[in-house]
mmCIF file of C-alpha atoms in Angstrom:
data_model
loop_
_atom_site.group_PDB
_atom_site.id
_atom_site.type_symbol
_atom_site.label_atom_id
_atom_site.label_comp_id
_atom_site.label_asym_id
_atom_site.label_seq_id
_atom_site.Cartn_x
_atom_site.Cartn_y
_atom_site.Cartn_z
ATOM 1 C CA MET A 1 0.000 0.000 0.000
ATOM 2 C CA THR A 2 1.407 3.426 -0.942
ATOM 3 C CA ASN A 3 1.204 6.722 0.963
ATOM 4 C CA LYS A 4 -1.402 7.814 -1.534
ATOM 5 C CA ASP A 5 -3.458 4.654 -0.870
ATOM 6 C CA VAL A 6 -3.301 5.200 2.897
ATOM 7 C CA LEU A 7 -4.308 8.847 2.561
ATOM 8 C CA LYS A 8 -7.118 8.013 0.132
ATOM 9 C CA GLN A 9 -8.460 5.362 2.507
ATOM 10 C CA GLU A 10 -8.304 7.690 5.530
ATOM 11 C CA PHE A 11 -9.789 10.723 3.768
ATOM 12 C CA ASP A 12 -12.591 8.663 2.205
ATOM 13 C CA LEU A 13 -13.409 7.447 5.713
ATOM 14 C CA LEU A 14 -13.409 11.036 7.019
ATOM 15 C CA ARG A 15 -15.795 12.012 4.203
ATOM 16 C CA THR A 16 -18.146 9.128 5.036
ATOM 17 C CA GLU A 17 -18.117 9.927 8.765
ATOM 18 C CA LEU A 18 -18.726 13.643 8.151
ATOM 19 C CA ILE A 19 -21.788 12.822 6.062
ATOM 20 C CA SER A 20 -23.056 10.438 8.757
ATOM 21 C CA LYS A 21 -22.589 13.104 11.447
ATOM 22 C CA TYR A 22 -24.287 15.697 9.190
ATOM 23 C CA ASP A 23 -27.307 13.421 8.914
ATOM 24 C CA GLU A 24 -27.232 12.468 12.607
ATOM 25 C CA LEU A 25 -27.380 16.162 13.569
ATOM 26 C CA GLY A 26 -30.332 16.745 11.223
ATOM 27 C CA MET A 27 -28.438 19.286 9.126
ATOM 28 C CA ARG A 28 -29.383 17.842 5.730
ATOM 29 C CA ALA A 29 -31.712 19.954 3.613
ATOM 30 C CA SER A 30 -30.849 19.641 -0.089
ATOM 31 C CA GLY A 31 -27.867 17.355 0.518
ATOM 32 C CA LYS A 32 -25.647 19.642 -1.571
ATOM 33 C CA TRP A 33 -23.122 19.940 1.244
ATOM 34 C CA ALA A 34 -22.684 16.164 1.542
ATOM 35 C CA ASP A 35 -22.609 15.762 -2.233
ATOM 36 C CA SER A 36 -19.940 18.451 -2.531
ATOM 37 C CA LEU A 37 -17.437 16.754 -0.219
ATOM 38 C CA ALA A 38 -14.545 15.616 -2.377
ATOM 39 C CA VAL A 39 -11.274 13.934 -1.497
ATOM 40 C CA GLU A 40 -8.053 14.850 -3.273
ATOM 41 C CA VAL A 41 -4.816 13.078 -2.399
ATOM 42 C CA THR A 42 -1.244 13.007 -3.626
ATOM 43 C CA ASP A 43 1.667 10.974 -2.315
ATOM 44 C CA LEU A 44 2.186 13.457 0.510
ATOM 45 C CA THR A 45 -1.075 15.348 1.057
ATOM 46 C CA GLY A 46 -4.771 14.841 1.536
ATOM 47 C CA VAL A 47 -7.471 17.462 1.133
ATOM 48 C CA LEU A 48 -11.183 17.262 1.847
ATOM 49 C CA LYS A 49 -13.055 19.984 -0.040
ATOM 50 C CA GLY A 50 -16.622 21.135 0.459
ATOM 51 C CA LEU A 51 -18.973 24.057 0.036
ATOM 52 C CA ASN A 52 -18.009 27.400 1.520
ATOM 53 C CA TYR A 53 -20.666 27.288 4.255
ATOM 54 C CA SER A 54 -18.976 24.404 6.067
ATOM 55 C CA GLU A 55 -17.800 26.918 8.665
ATOM 56 C CA GLN A 56 -21.415 27.850 9.462
ATOM 57 C CA LEU A 57 -22.268 24.161 9.904
ATOM 58 C CA GLU A 58 -19.368 23.942 12.344
ATOM 59 C CA SER A 59 -19.928 27.021 14.461
ATOM 60 C CA GLY A 60 -22.936 29.008 13.295
ATOM 61 C CA ARG A 61 -22.759 32.550 12.028
ATOM 62 C CA GLY A 62 -22.264 35.873 13.739
ATOM 63 C CA LYS A 63 -24.155 39.099 13.157
ATOM 64 C CA THR A 64 -23.472 40.774 9.835
ATOM 65 C CA GLU A 65 -22.499 44.377 9.200
ATOM 66 C CA SER A 66 -24.324 45.017 5.932
ATOM 67 C CA GLY A 67 -27.316 43.742 4.004
ATOM 68 C CA GLY A 68 -25.171 41.774 1.553
ATOM 69 C CA ASP A 69 -25.753 40.947 -2.077
ATOM 70 C CA GLY A 70 -28.916 38.871 -1.707
ATOM 71 C CA SER A 71 -27.123 35.524 -1.903
ATOM 72 C CA VAL A 72 -28.047 34.675 1.704
ATOM 73 C CA LEU A 73 -31.702 35.427 0.957
ATOM 74 C CA LYS A 74 -31.609 33.153 -2.093
ATOM 75 C CA ALA A 75 -29.877 30.398 -0.106
ATOM 76 C CA ILE A 76 -32.516 30.652 2.637
ATOM 77 C CA GLU A 77 -35.322 30.413 0.064
ATOM 78 C CA GLU A 78 -33.704 27.240 -1.310
ATOM 79 C CA TRP A 79 -33.295 25.881 2.223
ATOM 80 C CA ILE A 80 -36.984 26.544 2.995
ATOM 81 C CA ASP A 81 -37.949 24.709 -0.170
ATOM 82 C CA ASP A 82 -35.534 21.806 0.456
ATOM 83 C CA LYS A 83 -36.809 21.354 4.012
ATOM 84 C CA GLY A 84 -40.439 21.573 2.873
ATOM 85 C CA ILE A 85 -41.153 24.382 5.321
ATOM 86 C CA LYS A 86 -44.485 26.144 4.934
ATOM 87 C CA PRO A 87 -45.199 29.578 6.444
ATOM 88 C CA LEU A 88 -47.625 29.399 9.354
ATOM 89 C CA GLU A 89 -49.764 32.134 7.869
ATOM 90 C CA GLU A 90 -51.155 31.521 4.386
ATOM 91 C CA LYS A 91 -50.628 35.161 3.383
ATOM 92 C CA LEU A 92 -46.877 34.946 4.041
ATOM 93 C CA SER A 93 -44.900 34.049 0.917
ATOM 94 C CA ILE A 94 -41.728 31.944 0.897
ATOM 95 C CA SER A 95 -39.705 35.000 -0.135
ATOM 96 C CA SER A 96 -41.156 37.015 2.776
ATOM 97 C CA LEU A 97 -40.379 34.202 5.214
ATOM 98 C CA ALA A 98 -36.836 33.993 3.823
ATOM 99 C CA TYR A 99 -36.460 37.746 4.249
ATOM 100 C CA LEU A 100 -37.558 37.546 7.895
ATOM 101 C CA ILE A 101 -35.115 34.719 8.581
ATOM 102 C CA ALA A 102 -32.271 36.568 6.825
ATOM 103 C CA ARG A 103 -33.047 39.723 8.800
ATOM 104 C CA LYS A 104 -32.966 37.789 12.086
ATOM 105 C CA ILE A 105 -29.618 36.205 11.140
ATOM 106 C CA HIS A 106 -28.297 39.629 10.136
ATOM 107 C CA ARG A 107 -29.299 41.120 13.495
ATOM 108 C CA GLU A 108 -28.559 38.228 15.853
ATOM 109 C CA GLY A 109 -26.410 35.713 14.022
ATOM 110 C CA TYR A 110 -27.213 32.020 13.889
ATOM 111 C CA ASP A 111 -26.367 29.777 16.821
ATOM 112 C CA ARG A 112 -25.910 26.145 15.695
ATOM 113 C CA LYS A 113 -26.312 24.992 19.312
ATOM 114 C CA GLU A 114 -30.033 25.563 19.053
ATOM 115 C CA HIS A 115 -30.360 23.966 15.607
ATOM 116 C CA GLY A 116 -28.711 20.574 15.397
ATOM 117 C CA GLY A 117 -25.550 21.162 17.350
ATOM 118 C CA LEU A 118 -22.064 22.454 16.900
ATOM 119 C CA GLU A 119 -18.748 21.025 15.813
ATOM 120 C CA LEU A 120 -19.819 18.971 12.825
ATOM 121 C CA VAL A 121 -16.305 18.952 11.392
ATOM 122 C CA SER A 122 -14.236 19.089 14.579
ATOM 123 C CA SER A 123 -16.111 16.172 16.133
ATOM 124 C CA VAL A 124 -14.946 13.966 13.243
ATOM 125 C CA ILE A 125 -11.595 15.509 12.335
ATOM 126 C CA THR A 126 -10.014 15.525 15.776
ATOM 127 C CA PRO A 127 -6.345 16.048 16.689
ATOM 128 C CA GLU A 128 -6.217 12.353 17.626
ATOM 129 C CA ARG A 129 -7.601 11.402 14.222
ATOM 130 C CA ILE A 130 -5.061 13.575 12.427
ATOM 131 C CA GLN A 131 -2.269 11.993 14.480
ATOM 132 C CA ARG A 132 -3.537 8.514 13.575
ATOM 133 C CA ILE A 133 -3.371 9.393 9.883
ATOM 134 C CA ILE A 134 0.137 10.792 10.311
ATOM 135 C CA ASP A 135 1.158 7.647 12.192
ATOM 136 C CA ARG A 136 -0.253 5.389 9.467
ATOM 137 C CA VAL A 137 1.606 7.262 6.742
ATOM 138 C CA SER A 138 4.789 7.329 8.843
ATOM 139 C CA GLU A 139 4.461 3.627 9.640
ATOM 140 C CA PHE A 140 4.094 2.890 5.951
ATOM 141 C CA ASN A 141 7.202 4.949 5.159
ATOM 142 C CA VAL A 142 9.269 3.225 7.862
ATOM 143 C CA ASN A 143 8.095 -0.234 6.738
ATOM 144 C CA SER A 144 8.807 0.643 3.113
ATOM 145 C CA PHE A 145 12.269 1.927 4.048
ATOM 146 C CA VAL A 146 13.049 -1.222 6.060
ATOM 147 C CA SER A 147 11.823 -3.389 3.173
ATOM 148 C CA ASP A 148 14.016 -1.472 0.713
ATOM 149 C CA ILE A 149 17.065 -1.910 2.989
ATOM 150 C CA GLU A 150 16.333 -5.646 3.387
ATOM 151 C CA ASN A 151 16.117 -6.001 -0.396
ATOM 152 C CA ILE A 152 19.437 -4.214 -0.811
ATOM 153 C CA PHE A 153 21.071 -6.584 1.717
ATOM 154 C CA LYS A 154 19.555 -9.581 -0.084
ATOM 155 C CA GLU A 155 21.076 -8.312 -3.330
ATOM 156 C CA PHE A 156 24.477 -8.094 -1.609
ATOM 157 C CA GLU A 157 24.072 -11.659 -0.299
ATOM 158 C CA THR A 158 23.422 -13.069 -3.769
ATOM 159 C CA ALA A 159 26.180 -11.059 -5.451
#
């Protein structure tokens, strides 16, 4: 098994566990976040990429300073639709409900503690987990080095 194989195996497992935790915490709406998680590995590095709102899934969102460009409003409308949420009052449109939610987030922020929990990423990608991956890659390198040295000695024996 190569470094790249070890890293691919470990990062694929991280991806799977993040998606499981995401579902366990009830964070799934459209599933775009889970679908976006992608693993990229080389011989020496591993990267897990996802959508840019991963940070908000981890720790929520603070108050905002300005109204923004409308992208949050659009994202909230999509979220309402994905979750199948219906306004309590028939006269209230989805866009009006999204506006009210966006305004509340703008004024107060969004505390993940009250909506599915915190630490989606950090509960899976822990310092201990990172060390285990480093140890596995290091162990592979040491074993490979020892094997290479043994092969060199065997060549000397037969020469």
